Amino acid sequence: MIHFNPETSTFNLHLKHSYYAFQIDSAGRVVHLGWGPRPETATETERIRGSIRYQTYPPHLSFITQHRPDEILAFGDVTTYQETLKVAFPTAGSPLARGESPHLPVRDLRLRYDQHEIVVSGSPGLSPAHGLPTGRMSERETLRVHLIDPVQPFKVILNYRLTPEHDILERWIELKNEGDHTVTVDTCYFASIHVPPGTIQLTTLSGSWAAEFTPTRQDLNQGIFILESRSVQTGHQANPFFMLNTPDRATEEGGTVYFGQLAYSGSWRITFEQITTRQIRVHAGYNPFDFKINLAPGDTHITPALICGVCQDGWGGASRRMHDFLLERVLPAPRGSQPWRPVLYNSWEDTYFDLDYDHQVTLARRAAAIGVELFCLDDGWFGDRRSDRAGLGDWYASPAIFPKGLRPLVDEVHQLGMKFGLWVEPEMVNRDSNLYRMHPDWVLHFPGRERSEARNQLILDLGRTEVVEYLQATLDSLVTENAIDFFKWDMNRNVSEPGSVAGQAIWYRHCESVYRIMDYLRRRHPNLDIQSCSGGGGRVDAGILARTDQVWVSDNTDALDRIQIQEGFSLCYPARVMEAWVTHNQNRITNRVWPLALRFDVAMRGILGIGTNLAGLSDVELAECAAYIAYYKRIRHIIQSGHLYRLQNLQTFGESVIEYVMPDGREAVCSVILRDFRPGSIRPLSPLRGLNSSGEYQVFDRDFSEFARLSGFELMTLGIPSEPDQYPGYSRTWYLTQID
Ligand code: DGJ
């Protein structure tokens, strides 16, 4: 609920368990008052009146100035610290006093309150704009605070959209050039947020290719700490997500935690700043690196959103809020009769580029026989793509492999009762391709300079309208002509020479174009599913999740490495979007050998996929796979829609225990995996959560045998009894169902 007190000019934003408040001061500046948990007994009408000034800031001393916590920090009001927004006005449009010489350009923005409105269901910029329904469509309130520059014809609207049930605020801004001259925007964060001094323990996800989503916890010091991507996709090295809490005051299931994530997949930055007064600010949005928006007269720019919130139930509570929010409000709603993500087969790790029609048919038949529901043909099917040196850009079936086109394989897959998925990497081109030979100017480059390749490929200039239109038309006919049900949309390199016809706007224009192409395809083919992949988990964020159904988390499919990667992923993203494959006995990246049961138990923690050579498995092994897949289908509704609790993480006892529980507490899945074996030591049991304490539960093993019968009380105090034969790689996926 949004409330405005006209006497004190105070805004109160009330969510289920949290509040957010700010006030317009006598000069018209929008000043932050507070953000945090609401008292548990508080009613809707209890709020901050704003008649008393609570916070005393240090007096302005010569070296301590500009520390007022404005809701938007405009370069002009703030130059000593990080600004939210920096705009340059041309002298031509700026008022000059008689005889005053021009100061080119005028880099000074002041934003003062003009008016506000409360609208129902605002749509933030690049975020869910695909027009497809999301899981929950109920209306939400958005507060729009209009600010104007007293001198320049420039307007900014601060947006606050509330999702009270998850304590989530979406923040974004709109910029309007109401003058007659182009203004340039040099810095544009979607929002700056203020958290209480002392909230310095920061949790982030960083890593690299094959080691994505590694959780890192550190304390902020005075100064600036930056997370960013300097490419046109989200990136492997950091994910646009954070949690903040006071050191020693938060745990997995307790304490106040602030959290946030960007709904944006372009070049982003999150800047954490502790200023001299120990105030903490977080600025999140476009990466100012090499950035510029040119706003022509009359133009409006709407940014994507920062999704943020605060909770009192620890890091786990923050994760569950973000999971629920993404599932209900961001992801496209499930379509058709199948509400759950299908079990998938992907041939990449089996064949790499060595594709053969008959082998694909064999794989498809075996996949269908063990219960797979979606068969995905990976890289290597098109043009002259017999290796990563050629073919990207030529999106027609290779005549050498598919002399009659893709259709016979697609029809075979459909007849086997599976959906057909196809790998594409639309943003890329190899020099050795017809597309590049025809349009060498269609790639990002600076004229006369080297065009650096990575994986032998160059990036198409998605700042060019003709390229976007070409990709829309090409992908559209691929789907139409071949009855494609699912695209695995890959993106396998970072930017090097960012030269584009769009100029420096390419840093966000590329992302905007990718969204536009996806949105176009989804509108034209409402049943088409899309998976986001970027050499593993290089494009995972709430912006891409608004137009995709699932993501590839990492190319590292080694079961034990994967536990860590998936555990990190779960801090922000729900299991429903996390594709995970059971691959070969001996892993292709790490060479380690793990039992089939462990590989299944790890992959069953998300969307189960199979990525091994099914033609090389014995009948016994295939039967084992079929049994695990059947078990997964029985429990996947809990994994894909239940609440997730990280009961034990790897750091403490080398054991990972995750529970998924349905909101009514009647069904749960408990996944236990032991990574480190410490002879002679005893690990604690893991009490479960969210069950009904008076209920009686049957606990099933993954062969459907009953392992135990226990009360909800026993399960939530002691947990599931441990088994004696535990060794590194020991794993179980228990299914719990209430029987009374
Ligand atoms: C990178 C992806 O992450 C892999 O799964 C696979 O699709 C390859 N690209 C294909 O080139």
Short mmCIF file of N, CA, C and O and ligand atoms in Angstrom, two decimals, residues 209 346 348-349 352-353 378-380 385 388 423 425 455 488 490-492 531 533-537 552 554-555 581, ligand 1:
data_model
loop_
_atom_site.label_atom_id
_atom_site.label_comp_id
_atom_site.label_asym_id
_atom_site.label_seq_id
_atom_site.Cartn_x
_atom_site.Cartn_y
_atom_site.Cartn_z
N TRP A 209 33.78 -19.20 -16.48
CA TRP A 209 33.23 -20.30 -17.25
C TRP A 209 33.52 -21.62 -16.49
O TRP A 209 34.60 -21.79 -15.95
N ASN A 346 19.85 -33.88 -24.33
CA ASN A 346 20.67 -33.01 -25.17
C ASN A 346 21.89 -33.80 -25.62
O ASN A 346 22.57 -34.43 -24.82
N TRP A 348 24.79 -32.76 -26.94
CA TRP A 348 26.08 -32.07 -27.08
C TRP A 348 27.26 -32.87 -26.54
O TRP A 348 28.23 -33.12 -27.24
N GLU A 349 27.19 -33.31 -25.31
CA GLU A 349 28.36 -33.99 -24.73
C GLU A 349 28.58 -35.37 -25.35
O GLU A 349 29.63 -35.97 -25.19
N TYR A 352 29.37 -33.72 -29.69
CA TYR A 352 29.99 -32.45 -30.05
C TYR A 352 29.64 -32.14 -31.52
O TYR A 352 28.46 -32.15 -31.86
N PHE A 353 30.65 -31.89 -32.38
CA PHE A 353 30.29 -31.49 -33.75
C PHE A 353 30.13 -32.70 -34.69
O PHE A 353 29.86 -32.53 -35.87
N ASP A 378 21.79 -30.19 -30.48
CA ASP A 378 22.69 -29.08 -30.12
C ASP A 378 23.47 -28.60 -31.34
O ASP A 378 23.10 -28.86 -32.49
N ASP A 379 24.55 -27.92 -31.07
CA ASP A 379 25.40 -27.29 -32.08
C ASP A 379 25.81 -28.29 -33.18
O ASP A 379 25.90 -29.48 -32.94
N GLY A 380 26.08 -27.75 -34.40
CA GLY A 380 26.66 -28.58 -35.45
C GLY A 380 25.69 -29.05 -36.51
O GLY A 380 26.07 -29.75 -37.44
N ARG A 385 28.93 -26.21 -40.43
CA ARG A 385 29.36 -26.26 -39.03
C ARG A 385 29.86 -27.66 -38.65
O ARG A 385 29.19 -28.40 -37.91
N ASP A 388 33.99 -25.55 -34.66
CA ASP A 388 33.58 -24.19 -34.27
C ASP A 388 34.22 -23.12 -35.16
O ASP A 388 34.14 -21.94 -34.87
N TRP A 423 19.35 -26.05 -31.03
CA TRP A 423 20.37 -25.09 -30.59
C TRP A 423 20.53 -24.00 -31.64
O TRP A 423 20.64 -24.29 -32.83
N GLU A 425 22.61 -19.94 -32.11
CA GLU A 425 23.43 -18.87 -31.52
C GLU A 425 23.27 -17.63 -32.40
O GLU A 425 24.19 -17.22 -33.11
N ARG A 455 36.50 -17.95 -29.92
CA ARG A 455 35.93 -19.19 -30.44
C ARG A 455 35.66 -19.03 -31.95
O ARG A 455 34.63 -19.46 -32.46
N LYS A 488 17.33 -23.63 -27.80
CA LYS A 488 18.41 -23.40 -26.84
C LYS A 488 19.21 -22.25 -27.43
O LYS A 488 19.92 -22.41 -28.43
N ASP A 490 22.07 -19.80 -27.46
CA ASP A 490 23.42 -19.74 -26.88
C ASP A 490 24.09 -18.42 -27.23
O ASP A 490 23.64 -17.68 -28.12
N MET A 491 25.21 -18.12 -26.57
CA MET A 491 25.95 -16.87 -26.80
C MET A 491 27.34 -17.10 -26.23
O MET A 491 27.51 -17.14 -25.02
N ASN A 492 28.33 -17.29 -27.12
CA ASN A 492 29.59 -17.87 -26.66
C ASN A 492 30.82 -16.99 -26.67
O ASN A 492 31.93 -17.49 -26.81
N GLN A 531 15.38 -21.55 -24.01
CA GLN A 531 16.36 -21.73 -22.94
C GLN A 531 17.45 -20.69 -23.14
O GLN A 531 17.97 -20.53 -24.25
N CYS A 533 21.25 -19.62 -22.67
CA CYS A 533 22.55 -20.25 -22.41
C CYS A 533 23.59 -19.27 -22.90
O CYS A 533 23.39 -18.59 -23.91
N SER A 534 24.68 -19.14 -22.18
CA SER A 534 25.78 -18.36 -22.72
C SER A 534 27.04 -19.07 -22.27
O SER A 534 27.56 -18.81 -21.18
N GLY A 535 27.46 -20.05 -23.07
CA GLY A 535 28.62 -20.86 -22.69
C GLY A 535 28.46 -21.34 -21.27
O GLY A 535 29.36 -21.20 -20.44
N GLY A 536 27.30 -21.89 -20.94
CA GLY A 536 26.94 -22.21 -19.55
C GLY A 536 26.07 -21.10 -19.02
O GLY A 536 25.16 -20.61 -19.69
N GLY A 537 26.42 -20.59 -17.80
CA GLY A 537 25.53 -19.65 -17.10
C GLY A 537 25.85 -18.19 -17.31
O GLY A 537 25.72 -17.39 -16.38
N TRP A 552 20.65 -22.60 -18.85
CA TRP A 552 21.76 -23.54 -18.67
C TRP A 552 22.72 -22.89 -17.68
O TRP A 552 23.09 -21.73 -17.83
N SER A 554 25.77 -24.12 -16.26
CA SER A 554 27.22 -24.23 -16.41
C SER A 554 27.54 -25.36 -17.37
O SER A 554 26.81 -26.36 -17.42
N ASP A 555 28.65 -25.22 -18.09
CA ASP A 555 29.12 -26.35 -18.92
C ASP A 555 29.78 -27.41 -18.06
O ASP A 555 30.10 -28.50 -18.54
N TRP A 581 22.06 -31.65 -16.26
CA TRP A 581 22.13 -32.90 -17.01
C TRP A 581 22.89 -33.99 -16.25
O TRP A 581 23.88 -33.72 -15.58
C1 DGJ B 1 28.05 -23.80 -25.03
C2 DGJ B 1 26.91 -24.47 -24.30
O1 DGJ B 1 26.96 -24.14 -22.95
C3 DGJ B 1 26.98 -25.97 -24.52
O2 DGJ B 1 25.98 -26.61 -23.80
C4 DGJ B 1 26.86 -26.25 -25.99
O3 DGJ B 1 25.60 -25.89 -26.44
C5 DGJ B 1 27.94 -25.51 -26.75
N1 DGJ B 1 27.96 -24.12 -26.44
C6 DGJ B 1 27.75 -25.68 -28.24
O4 DGJ B 1 28.63 -24.94 -28.96
#
